[in-house]
Coordinates of C-alpha atoms and ligand atoms in Angstrom, one line a residue:
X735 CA 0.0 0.0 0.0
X736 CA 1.3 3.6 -0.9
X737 CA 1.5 6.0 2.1
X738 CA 0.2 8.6 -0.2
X739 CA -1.6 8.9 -4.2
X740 CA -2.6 12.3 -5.3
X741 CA -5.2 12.8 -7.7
X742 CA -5.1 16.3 -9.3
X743 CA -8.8 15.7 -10.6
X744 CA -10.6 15.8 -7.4
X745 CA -8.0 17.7 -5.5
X746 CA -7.6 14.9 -2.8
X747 CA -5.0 12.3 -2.2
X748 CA -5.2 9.3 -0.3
X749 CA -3.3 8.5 2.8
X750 CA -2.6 6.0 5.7
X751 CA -4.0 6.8 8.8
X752 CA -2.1 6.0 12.1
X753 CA -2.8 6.8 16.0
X754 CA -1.5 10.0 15.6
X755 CA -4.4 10.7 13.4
X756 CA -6.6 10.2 16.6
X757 CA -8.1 13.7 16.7
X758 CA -8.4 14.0 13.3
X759 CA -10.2 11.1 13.1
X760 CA -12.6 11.8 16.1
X761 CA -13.5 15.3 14.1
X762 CA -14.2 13.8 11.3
X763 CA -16.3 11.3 12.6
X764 CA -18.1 13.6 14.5
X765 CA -18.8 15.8 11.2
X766 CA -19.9 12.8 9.1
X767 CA -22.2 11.1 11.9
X768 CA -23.0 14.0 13.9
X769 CA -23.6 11.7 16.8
X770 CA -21.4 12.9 19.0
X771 CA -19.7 11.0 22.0
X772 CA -19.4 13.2 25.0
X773 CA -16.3 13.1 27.3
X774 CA -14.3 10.6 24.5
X775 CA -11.2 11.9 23.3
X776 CA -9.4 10.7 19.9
X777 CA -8.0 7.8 21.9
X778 CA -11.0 6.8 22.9
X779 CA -12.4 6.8 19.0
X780 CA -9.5 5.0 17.9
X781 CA -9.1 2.4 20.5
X782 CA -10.4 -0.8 18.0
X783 CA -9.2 0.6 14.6
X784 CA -6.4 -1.8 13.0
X785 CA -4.2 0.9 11.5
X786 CA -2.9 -1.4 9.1
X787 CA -6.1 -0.9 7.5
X788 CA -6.9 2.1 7.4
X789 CA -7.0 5.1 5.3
X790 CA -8.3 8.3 4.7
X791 CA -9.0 10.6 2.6
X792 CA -7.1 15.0 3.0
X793 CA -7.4 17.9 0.5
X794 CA -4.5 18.9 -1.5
X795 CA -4.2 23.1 -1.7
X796 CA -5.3 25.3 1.1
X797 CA -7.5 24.6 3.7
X798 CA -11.0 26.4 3.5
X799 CA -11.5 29.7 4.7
X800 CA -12.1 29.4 8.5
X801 CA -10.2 26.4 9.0
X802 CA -7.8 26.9 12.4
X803 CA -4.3 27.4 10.8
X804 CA -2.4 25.6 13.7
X805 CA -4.8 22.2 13.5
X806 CA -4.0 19.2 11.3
X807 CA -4.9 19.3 7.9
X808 CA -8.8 18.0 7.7
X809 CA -9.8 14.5 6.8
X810 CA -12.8 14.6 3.8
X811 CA -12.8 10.7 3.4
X812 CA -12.4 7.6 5.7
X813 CA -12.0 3.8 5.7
X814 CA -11.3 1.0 7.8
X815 CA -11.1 -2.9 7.8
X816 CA -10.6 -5.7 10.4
X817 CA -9.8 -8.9 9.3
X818 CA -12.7 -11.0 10.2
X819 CA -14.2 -14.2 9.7
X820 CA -17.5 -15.4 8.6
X821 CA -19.7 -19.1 9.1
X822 CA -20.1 -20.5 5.8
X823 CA -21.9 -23.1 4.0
X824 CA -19.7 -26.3 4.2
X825 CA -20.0 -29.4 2.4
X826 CA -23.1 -31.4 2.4
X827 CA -24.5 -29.4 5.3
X828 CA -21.4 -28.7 7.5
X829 CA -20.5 -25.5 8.1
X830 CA -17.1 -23.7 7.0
X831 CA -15.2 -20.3 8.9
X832 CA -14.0 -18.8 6.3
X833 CA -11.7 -15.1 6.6
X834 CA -13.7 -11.7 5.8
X835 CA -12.5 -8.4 5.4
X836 CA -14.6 -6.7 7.4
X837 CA -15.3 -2.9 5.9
X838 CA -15.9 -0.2 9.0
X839 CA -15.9 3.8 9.6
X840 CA -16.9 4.8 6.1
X841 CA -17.3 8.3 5.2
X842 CA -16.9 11.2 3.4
X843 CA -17.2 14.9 4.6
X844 CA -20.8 16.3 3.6
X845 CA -18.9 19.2 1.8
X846 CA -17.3 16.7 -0.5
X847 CA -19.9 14.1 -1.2
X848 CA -20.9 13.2 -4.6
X849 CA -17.5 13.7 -6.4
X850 CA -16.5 9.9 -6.5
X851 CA -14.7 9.6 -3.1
X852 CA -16.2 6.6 -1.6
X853 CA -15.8 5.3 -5.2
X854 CA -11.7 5.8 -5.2
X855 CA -11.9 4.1 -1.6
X856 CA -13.7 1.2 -2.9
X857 CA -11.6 0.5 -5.6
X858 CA -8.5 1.2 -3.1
X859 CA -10.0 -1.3 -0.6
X860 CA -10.9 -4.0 -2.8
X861 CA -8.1 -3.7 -5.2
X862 CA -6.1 -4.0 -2.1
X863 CA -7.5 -7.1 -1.1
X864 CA -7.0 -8.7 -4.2
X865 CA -3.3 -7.4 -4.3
X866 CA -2.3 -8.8 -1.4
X867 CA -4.2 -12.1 -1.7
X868 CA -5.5 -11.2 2.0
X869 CA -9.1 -12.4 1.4
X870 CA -11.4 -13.6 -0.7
X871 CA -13.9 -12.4 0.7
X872 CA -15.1 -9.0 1.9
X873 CA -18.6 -7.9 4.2
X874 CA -20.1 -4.8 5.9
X875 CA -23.0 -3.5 7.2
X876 CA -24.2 -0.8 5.3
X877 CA -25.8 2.5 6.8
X878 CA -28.3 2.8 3.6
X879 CA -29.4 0.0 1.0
X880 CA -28.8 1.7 -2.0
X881 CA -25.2 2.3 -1.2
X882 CA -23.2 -0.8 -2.2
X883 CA -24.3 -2.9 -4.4
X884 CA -22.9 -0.8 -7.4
X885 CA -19.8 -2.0 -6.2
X886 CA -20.3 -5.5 -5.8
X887 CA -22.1 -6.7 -3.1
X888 CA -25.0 -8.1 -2.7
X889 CA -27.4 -8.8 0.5
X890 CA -26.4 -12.0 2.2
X891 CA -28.3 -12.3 5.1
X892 CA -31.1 -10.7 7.0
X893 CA -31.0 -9.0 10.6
X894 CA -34.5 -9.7 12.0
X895 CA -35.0 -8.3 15.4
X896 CA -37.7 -10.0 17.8
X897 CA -39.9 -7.7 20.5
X898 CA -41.5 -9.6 23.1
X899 CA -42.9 -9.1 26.6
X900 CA -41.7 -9.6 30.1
X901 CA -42.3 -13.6 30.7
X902 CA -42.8 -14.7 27.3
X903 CA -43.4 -18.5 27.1
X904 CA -40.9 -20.3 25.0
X905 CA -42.7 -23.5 24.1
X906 CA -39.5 -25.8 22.9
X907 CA -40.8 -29.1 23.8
X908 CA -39.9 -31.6 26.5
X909 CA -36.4 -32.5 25.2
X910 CA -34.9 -29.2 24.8
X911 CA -36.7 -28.2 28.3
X912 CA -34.5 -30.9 29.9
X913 CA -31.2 -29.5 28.1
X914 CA -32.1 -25.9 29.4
X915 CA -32.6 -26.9 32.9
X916 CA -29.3 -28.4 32.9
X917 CA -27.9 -24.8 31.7
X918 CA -26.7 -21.9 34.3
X919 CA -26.5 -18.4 33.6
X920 CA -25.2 -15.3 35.2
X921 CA -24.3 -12.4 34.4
X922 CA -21.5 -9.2 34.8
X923 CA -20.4 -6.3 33.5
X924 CA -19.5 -6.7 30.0
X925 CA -16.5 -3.9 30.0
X926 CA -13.6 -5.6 31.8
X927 CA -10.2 -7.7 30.7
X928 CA -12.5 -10.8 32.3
X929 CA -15.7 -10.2 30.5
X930 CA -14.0 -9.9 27.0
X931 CA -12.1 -12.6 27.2
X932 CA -15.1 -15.1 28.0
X933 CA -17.2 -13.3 26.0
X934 CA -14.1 -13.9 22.9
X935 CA -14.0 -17.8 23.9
X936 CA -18.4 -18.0 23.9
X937 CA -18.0 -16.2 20.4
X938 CA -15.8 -17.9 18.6
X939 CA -17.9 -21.1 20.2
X940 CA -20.8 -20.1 19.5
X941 CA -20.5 -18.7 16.1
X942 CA -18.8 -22.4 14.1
X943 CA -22.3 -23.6 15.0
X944 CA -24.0 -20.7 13.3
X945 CA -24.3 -20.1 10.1
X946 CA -23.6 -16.6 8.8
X947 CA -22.0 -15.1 12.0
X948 CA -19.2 -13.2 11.5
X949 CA -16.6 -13.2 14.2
X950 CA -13.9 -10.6 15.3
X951 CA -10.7 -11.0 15.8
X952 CA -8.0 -11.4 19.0
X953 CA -6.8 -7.8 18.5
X954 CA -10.5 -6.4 18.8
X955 CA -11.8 -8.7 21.4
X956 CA -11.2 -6.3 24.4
X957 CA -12.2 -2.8 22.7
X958 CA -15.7 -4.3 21.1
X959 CA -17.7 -3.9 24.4
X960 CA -16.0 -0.7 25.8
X961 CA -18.7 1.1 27.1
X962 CA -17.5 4.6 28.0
X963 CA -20.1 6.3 30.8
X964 CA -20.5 9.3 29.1
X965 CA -22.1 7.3 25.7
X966 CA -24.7 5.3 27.9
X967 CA -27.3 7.7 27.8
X968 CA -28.1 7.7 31.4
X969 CA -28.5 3.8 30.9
X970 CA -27.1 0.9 33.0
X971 CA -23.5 -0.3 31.6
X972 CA -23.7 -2.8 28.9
X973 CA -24.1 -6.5 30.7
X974 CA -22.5 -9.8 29.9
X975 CA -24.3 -13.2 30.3
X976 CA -23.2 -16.4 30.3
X977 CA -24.3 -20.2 30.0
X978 CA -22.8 -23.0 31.6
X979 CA -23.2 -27.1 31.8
X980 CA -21.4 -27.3 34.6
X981 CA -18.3 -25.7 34.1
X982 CA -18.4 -25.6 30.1
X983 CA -19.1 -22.5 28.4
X984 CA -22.2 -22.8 26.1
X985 CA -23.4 -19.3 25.1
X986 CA -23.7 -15.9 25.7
X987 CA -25.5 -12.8 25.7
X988 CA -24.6 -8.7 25.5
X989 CA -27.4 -6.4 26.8
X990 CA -28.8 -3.4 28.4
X991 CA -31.5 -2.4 30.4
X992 CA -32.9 0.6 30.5
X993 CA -35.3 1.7 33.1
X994 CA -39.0 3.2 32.2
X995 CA -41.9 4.1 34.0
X996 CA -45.7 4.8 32.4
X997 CA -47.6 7.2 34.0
X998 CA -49.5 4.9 36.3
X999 CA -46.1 4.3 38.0
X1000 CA -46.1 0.8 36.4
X1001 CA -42.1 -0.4 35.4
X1002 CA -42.0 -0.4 31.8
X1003 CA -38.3 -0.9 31.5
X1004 CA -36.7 -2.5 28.0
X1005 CA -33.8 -5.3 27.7
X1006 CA -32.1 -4.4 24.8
X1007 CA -29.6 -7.8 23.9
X1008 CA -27.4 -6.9 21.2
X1009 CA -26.1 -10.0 20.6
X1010 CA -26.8 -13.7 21.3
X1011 CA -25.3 -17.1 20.3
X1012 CA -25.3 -20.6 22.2
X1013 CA -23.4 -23.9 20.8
X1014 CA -26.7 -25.7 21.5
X1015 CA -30.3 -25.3 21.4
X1016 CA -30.6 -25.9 25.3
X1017 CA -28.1 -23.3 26.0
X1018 CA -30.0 -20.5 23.9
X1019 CA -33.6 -21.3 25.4
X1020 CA -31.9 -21.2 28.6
X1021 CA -30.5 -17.2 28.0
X1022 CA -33.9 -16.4 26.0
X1023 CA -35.8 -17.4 29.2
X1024 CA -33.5 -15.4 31.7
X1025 CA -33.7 -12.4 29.4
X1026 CA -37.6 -11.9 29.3
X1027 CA -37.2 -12.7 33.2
X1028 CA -36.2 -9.5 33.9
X1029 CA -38.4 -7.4 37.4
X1030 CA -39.2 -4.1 36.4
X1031 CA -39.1 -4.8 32.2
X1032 CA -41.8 -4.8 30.1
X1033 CA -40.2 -5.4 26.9
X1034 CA -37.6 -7.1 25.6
X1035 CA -35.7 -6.6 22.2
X1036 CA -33.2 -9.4 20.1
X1037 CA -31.3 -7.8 17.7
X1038 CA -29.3 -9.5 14.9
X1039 CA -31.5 -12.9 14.5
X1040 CA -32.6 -14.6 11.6
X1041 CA -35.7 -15.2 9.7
X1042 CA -36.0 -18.9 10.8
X1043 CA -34.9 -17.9 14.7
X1044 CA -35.7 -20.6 17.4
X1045 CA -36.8 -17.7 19.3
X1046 CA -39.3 -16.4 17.1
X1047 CA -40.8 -20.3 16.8
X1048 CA -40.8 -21.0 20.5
X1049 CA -42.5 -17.8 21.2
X1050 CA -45.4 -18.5 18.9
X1051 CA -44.1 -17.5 15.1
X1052 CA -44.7 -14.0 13.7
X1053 CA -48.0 -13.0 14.8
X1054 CA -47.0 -13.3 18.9
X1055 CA -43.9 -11.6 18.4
X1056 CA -42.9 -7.9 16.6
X1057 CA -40.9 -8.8 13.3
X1058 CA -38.6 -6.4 11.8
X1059 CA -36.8 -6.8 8.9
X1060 CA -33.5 -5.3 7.7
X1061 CA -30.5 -6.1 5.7
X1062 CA -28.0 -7.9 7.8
X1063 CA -24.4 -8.7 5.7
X1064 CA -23.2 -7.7 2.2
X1065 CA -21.1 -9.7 0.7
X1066 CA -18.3 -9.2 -1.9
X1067 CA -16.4 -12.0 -3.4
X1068 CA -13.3 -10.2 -4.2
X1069 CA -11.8 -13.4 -6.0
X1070 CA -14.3 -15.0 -7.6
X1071 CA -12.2 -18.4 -7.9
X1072 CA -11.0 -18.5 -4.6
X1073 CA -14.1 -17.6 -2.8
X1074 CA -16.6 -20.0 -4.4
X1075 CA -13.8 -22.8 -3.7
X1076 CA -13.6 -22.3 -0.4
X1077 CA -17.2 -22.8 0.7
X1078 CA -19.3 -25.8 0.6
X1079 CA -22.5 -27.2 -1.5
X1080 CA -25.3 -29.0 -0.5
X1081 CA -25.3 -31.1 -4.0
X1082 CA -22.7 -31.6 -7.5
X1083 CA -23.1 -29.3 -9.9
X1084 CA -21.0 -28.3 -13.3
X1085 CA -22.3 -24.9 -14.6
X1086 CA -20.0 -22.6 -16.3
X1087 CA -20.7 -18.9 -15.0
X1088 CA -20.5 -15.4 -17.4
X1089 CA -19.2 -12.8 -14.0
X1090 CA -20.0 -9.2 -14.5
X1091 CA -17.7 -7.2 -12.7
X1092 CA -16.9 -3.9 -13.5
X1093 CA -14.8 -2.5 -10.3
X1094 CA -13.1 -6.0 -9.8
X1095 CA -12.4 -6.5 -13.8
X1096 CA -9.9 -9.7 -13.0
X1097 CA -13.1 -11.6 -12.0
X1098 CA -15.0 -10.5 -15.2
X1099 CA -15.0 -13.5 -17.2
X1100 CA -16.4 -17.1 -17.6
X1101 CA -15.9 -19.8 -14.8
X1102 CA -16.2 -23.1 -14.1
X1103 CA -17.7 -24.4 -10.9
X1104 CA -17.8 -27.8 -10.8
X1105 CA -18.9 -29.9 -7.5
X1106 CA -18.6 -33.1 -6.4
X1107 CA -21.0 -35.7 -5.2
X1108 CA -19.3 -34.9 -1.8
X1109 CA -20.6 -31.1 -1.9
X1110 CA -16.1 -30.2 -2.3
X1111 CA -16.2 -27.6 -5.4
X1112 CA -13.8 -26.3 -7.6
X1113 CA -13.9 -22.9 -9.6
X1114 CA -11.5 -22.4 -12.6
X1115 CA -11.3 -20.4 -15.9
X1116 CA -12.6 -21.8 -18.7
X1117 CA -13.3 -20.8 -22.0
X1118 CA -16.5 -22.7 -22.8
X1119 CA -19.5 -21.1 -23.6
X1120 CA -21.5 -19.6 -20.4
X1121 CA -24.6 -21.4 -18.9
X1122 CA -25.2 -18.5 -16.4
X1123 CA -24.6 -14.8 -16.4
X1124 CA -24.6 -13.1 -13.5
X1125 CA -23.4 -9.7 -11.5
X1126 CA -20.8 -10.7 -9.2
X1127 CA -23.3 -9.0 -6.1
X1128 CA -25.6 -11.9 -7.2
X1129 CA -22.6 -14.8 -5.8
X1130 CA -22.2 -12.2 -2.8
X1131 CA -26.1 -12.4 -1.9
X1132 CA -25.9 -16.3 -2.2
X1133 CA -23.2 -17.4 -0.7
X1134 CA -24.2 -17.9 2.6
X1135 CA -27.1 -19.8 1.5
X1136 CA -29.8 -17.5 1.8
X1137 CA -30.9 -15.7 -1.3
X1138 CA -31.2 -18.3 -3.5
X1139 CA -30.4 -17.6 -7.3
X1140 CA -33.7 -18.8 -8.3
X1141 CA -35.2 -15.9 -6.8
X1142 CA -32.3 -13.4 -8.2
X1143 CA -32.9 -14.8 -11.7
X1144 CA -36.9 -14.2 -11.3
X1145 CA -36.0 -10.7 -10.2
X1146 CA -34.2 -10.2 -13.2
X1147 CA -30.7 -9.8 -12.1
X1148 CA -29.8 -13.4 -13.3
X1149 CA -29.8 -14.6 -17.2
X1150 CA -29.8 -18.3 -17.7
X1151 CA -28.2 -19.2 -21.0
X1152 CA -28.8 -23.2 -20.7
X1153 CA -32.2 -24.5 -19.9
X1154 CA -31.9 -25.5 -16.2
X1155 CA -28.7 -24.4 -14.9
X1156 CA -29.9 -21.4 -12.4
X1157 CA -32.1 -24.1 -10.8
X1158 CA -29.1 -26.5 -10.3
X1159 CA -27.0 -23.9 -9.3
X1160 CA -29.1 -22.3 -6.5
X1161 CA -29.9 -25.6 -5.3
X1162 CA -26.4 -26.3 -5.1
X1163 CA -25.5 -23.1 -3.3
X1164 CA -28.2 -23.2 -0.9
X1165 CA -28.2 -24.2 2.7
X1166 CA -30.4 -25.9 4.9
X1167 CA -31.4 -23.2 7.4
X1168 CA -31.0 -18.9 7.1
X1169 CA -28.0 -17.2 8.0
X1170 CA -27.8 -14.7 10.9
X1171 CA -26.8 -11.2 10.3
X1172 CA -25.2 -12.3 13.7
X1173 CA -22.9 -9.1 14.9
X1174 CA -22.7 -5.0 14.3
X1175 CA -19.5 -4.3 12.9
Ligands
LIG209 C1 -19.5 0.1 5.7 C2 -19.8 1.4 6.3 O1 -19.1 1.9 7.0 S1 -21.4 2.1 5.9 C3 -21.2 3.8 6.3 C4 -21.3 4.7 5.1 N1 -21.2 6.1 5.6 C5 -22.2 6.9 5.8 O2 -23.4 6.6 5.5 C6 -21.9 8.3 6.4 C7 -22.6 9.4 5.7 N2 -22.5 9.4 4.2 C8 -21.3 9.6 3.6 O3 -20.2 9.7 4.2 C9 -21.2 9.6 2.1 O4 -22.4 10.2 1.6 C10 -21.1 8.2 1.4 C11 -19.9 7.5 2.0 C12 -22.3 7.3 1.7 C13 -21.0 8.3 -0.1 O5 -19.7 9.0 -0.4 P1 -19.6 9.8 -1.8 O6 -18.1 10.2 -1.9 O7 -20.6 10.9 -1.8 O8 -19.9 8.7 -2.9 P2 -19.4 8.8 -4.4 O9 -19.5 10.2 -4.9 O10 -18.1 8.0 -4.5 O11 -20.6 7.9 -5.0 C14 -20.4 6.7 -5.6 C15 -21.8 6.2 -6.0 O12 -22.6 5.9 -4.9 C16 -23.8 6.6 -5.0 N3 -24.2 6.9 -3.6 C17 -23.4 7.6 -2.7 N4 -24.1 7.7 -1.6 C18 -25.3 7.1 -1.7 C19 -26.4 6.9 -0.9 N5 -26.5 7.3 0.4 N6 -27.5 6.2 -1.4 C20 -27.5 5.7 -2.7 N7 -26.4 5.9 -3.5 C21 -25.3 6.6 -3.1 C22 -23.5 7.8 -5.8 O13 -24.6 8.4 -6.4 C23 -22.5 7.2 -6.8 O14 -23.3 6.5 -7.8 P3 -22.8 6.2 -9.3 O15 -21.7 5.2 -9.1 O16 -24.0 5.7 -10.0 O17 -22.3 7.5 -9.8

């Protein structure tokens, strides 16, 4: 990576960022978000940032009028990755952790917006990826829908969140009642060296038996949960829970409460769990049930589950519980090859693909995927005449198994070229059950 590329056309160049950047960063952020953290300083901001990976955007020329001459020169454009990992589809139903580039803290400064600067930082970003053979695979969560699939990646899971009220009734059946009652929880404060690194080890549990979680790395494990007083809101601090069989570690949740009244001094208070995993189904009833146990609640919220949730089932399926449906993970396959390779299929299948990429143009070509009775693929170049064209955000929004690419081709945004190839593919690349949108990043 460069330290620094000018581009006379826009005027800007782009830069590595680095901890001294800290209060540049924390301005900038504060400018693009306006969601201002009181009491944090640029430390504070920076704390989780892998500086490896990130980059920003400064102006070349002077500085606008009113900008402080003794300050730093403004940032107008930032990006950052963590090296991640992602649950994928294995073979024949198994599940695979694959590595993600994780995309995080994009922005551009409202003055500059529109002139192609989130474009150059794609292309950086991705192109970098590719360059260095780091991944073959890149996700985010994106703050608008409309954003990102012009540069490749398509929707590849859902984020459902689940309201319920205080003491709902999970109905699991006698079996999985049995496995809960052999399940402990507790909880603790979330923000501590102690916390972090059970609530790492429950993670990284947790999500190999989940399809579609992502999962954060070592480096990030202590700073995810920091929950600096000042950014609470008045709330309690964020809370870690755990499950145990005995001594083993079997799940894990991350919430807040935060205390309400109505006005016929009745407690109304909400449990707000940001995230929740379990290696079994015993484990998670177990942590559902403590969670809508809650005195003085009235309400409680999941965030981050999946269309097909246990939760959602147990409680009494969509009409007993508030549904609400977002986009969860976009996915990029940065190497086409490499990426459809590494994951798994649920049947064989020998399709050649036609890849439309235009920001990634090394994958824009045809492709054979061919797949074993074992559900073990390989994708290579080929020359051979295309039974499928596709957009490269199409792979993205399949490959964890969710949006098939019957449905995509129905929408339009697939072409079949051979009579009955997008059925066998998208039966190959589907999975069994819905992946989670899983964690905020
Ligand atoms: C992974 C994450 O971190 S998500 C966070 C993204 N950041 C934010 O939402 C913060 C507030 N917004 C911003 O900072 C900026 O407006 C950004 C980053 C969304 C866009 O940056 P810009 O420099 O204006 O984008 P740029 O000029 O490169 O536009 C690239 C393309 O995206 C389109 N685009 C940009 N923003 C949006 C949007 N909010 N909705 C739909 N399309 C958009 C542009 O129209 C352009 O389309 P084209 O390729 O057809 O010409």
């Amino acid at each position: 990576m460069s330290l620094s590329e000018a581009s006379p056309g826009d005027a800007t160049r782009l830069v590595d960022l680095t901890p001294a950047d800290a209060e540049r960063i924390r301005h900038f952020e504060d400018l693009t978000w306006f969601e201002v953290a009181p009491g944090q300083t640029g430390a504070d901001y920076v704390r989780n940032l892998d500086f490896t990976r990130t980059r920003g955007v400064e102006p070349v020329g002077p500085a606008p009028l009113g900008t402080p001459s003794d300050g730093p020169v403004p940032l107008v454009g930032t990006y950052s990755a963590w090296l991640m990992g992602v649950t994928a589809p294995g073979p024949d139903g198994d599940l695979t952790p694959l590595p993600m580039s994780g995309l995080t803290w994009v922005g551009v400064h409202p003055d500059h917006r529109r002139r192609g600067i989130l474009r150059r930082m794609m292309v950086d970003h991705l192109h970098g990826l590719h360059d260095r053979d780091e991944t073959p695979l890149a996700g985010l969560h994106a703050s608008e829908p409309g954003i990102y699939g012009r540069f490749g990646y398509g929707g590849a899971s859902s984020d459902v969140s689940l309201d319920m009220g205080r003491g709902t009734e999970f109905r699991a059946g006698e079996t999985l009642d049995a496995s809960a009652s052999e399940v402990s929880t507790h909880f603790v404060d979330a923000d501590s060296d102690e916390a972090a690194a059970a609530l790492h080890r429950a993670h990284l549990a947790t999500a190999r038996h989940t399809l579609g979680t992502v999962t954060r790395g070592e480096d990030t494990a202590r700073g995810w949960f920091a929950d600096h007083p000042t950014s609470r809101g008045g709330h309690e601090p964020l809370r870690a829970m755990f499950a145990q069989r005995g001594t083993e570690l079997t799940g894990y949740a991350v919430f807040r409460r935060v205390a309400k009244w109505n006005d016929d001094h009745q407690p109304e208070g909400e449990v707000r769990v940001r995230e929740l995993g379990a290696t079994d189904p015993g484990s998670l009833l177990a942590l559902a049930r403590r969670l809508v146990d809650f005195d003085l609640t009235g309400k409680v919220t999941f965030y981050d589950r999946s269309p097909d949730d246990p939760l959602l089932w147990w409680a009494g399926g969509p009409r007993a519980v508030r549904v609400r449906h977002y986009d969860g993970l976009w996915l990029r396959l940065v190497d086409v090859d490499k990426a459809l390779t590494a994951r798994g299929y649920s049947g064989p299948v020998d399709v050649v693909l036609d890849v439309v990429d235009d920001v990634c143009p090394w994958n824009a070509r045809r492709w054979r995927l061919s797949v074993g009775a074992d559900g073990v693929g390989s994708c290579l170049p080929t020359d051979a005449d295309a039974d499928v064209r596709l957009p490269v955000q199409a792979l993205g929004a399949a490959y964890l198994g969710g949006r098939p690419i019957v449905a995509q081709a129905a929408a339009g945004q697939v072409t079949e070229l051979t009579p009955g190839a997008v059925r066998r593919l998208s039966r190959a690349m589907r999975a069994d059950s819905d992946p989670f949108g899983a964690i905020g990043f």
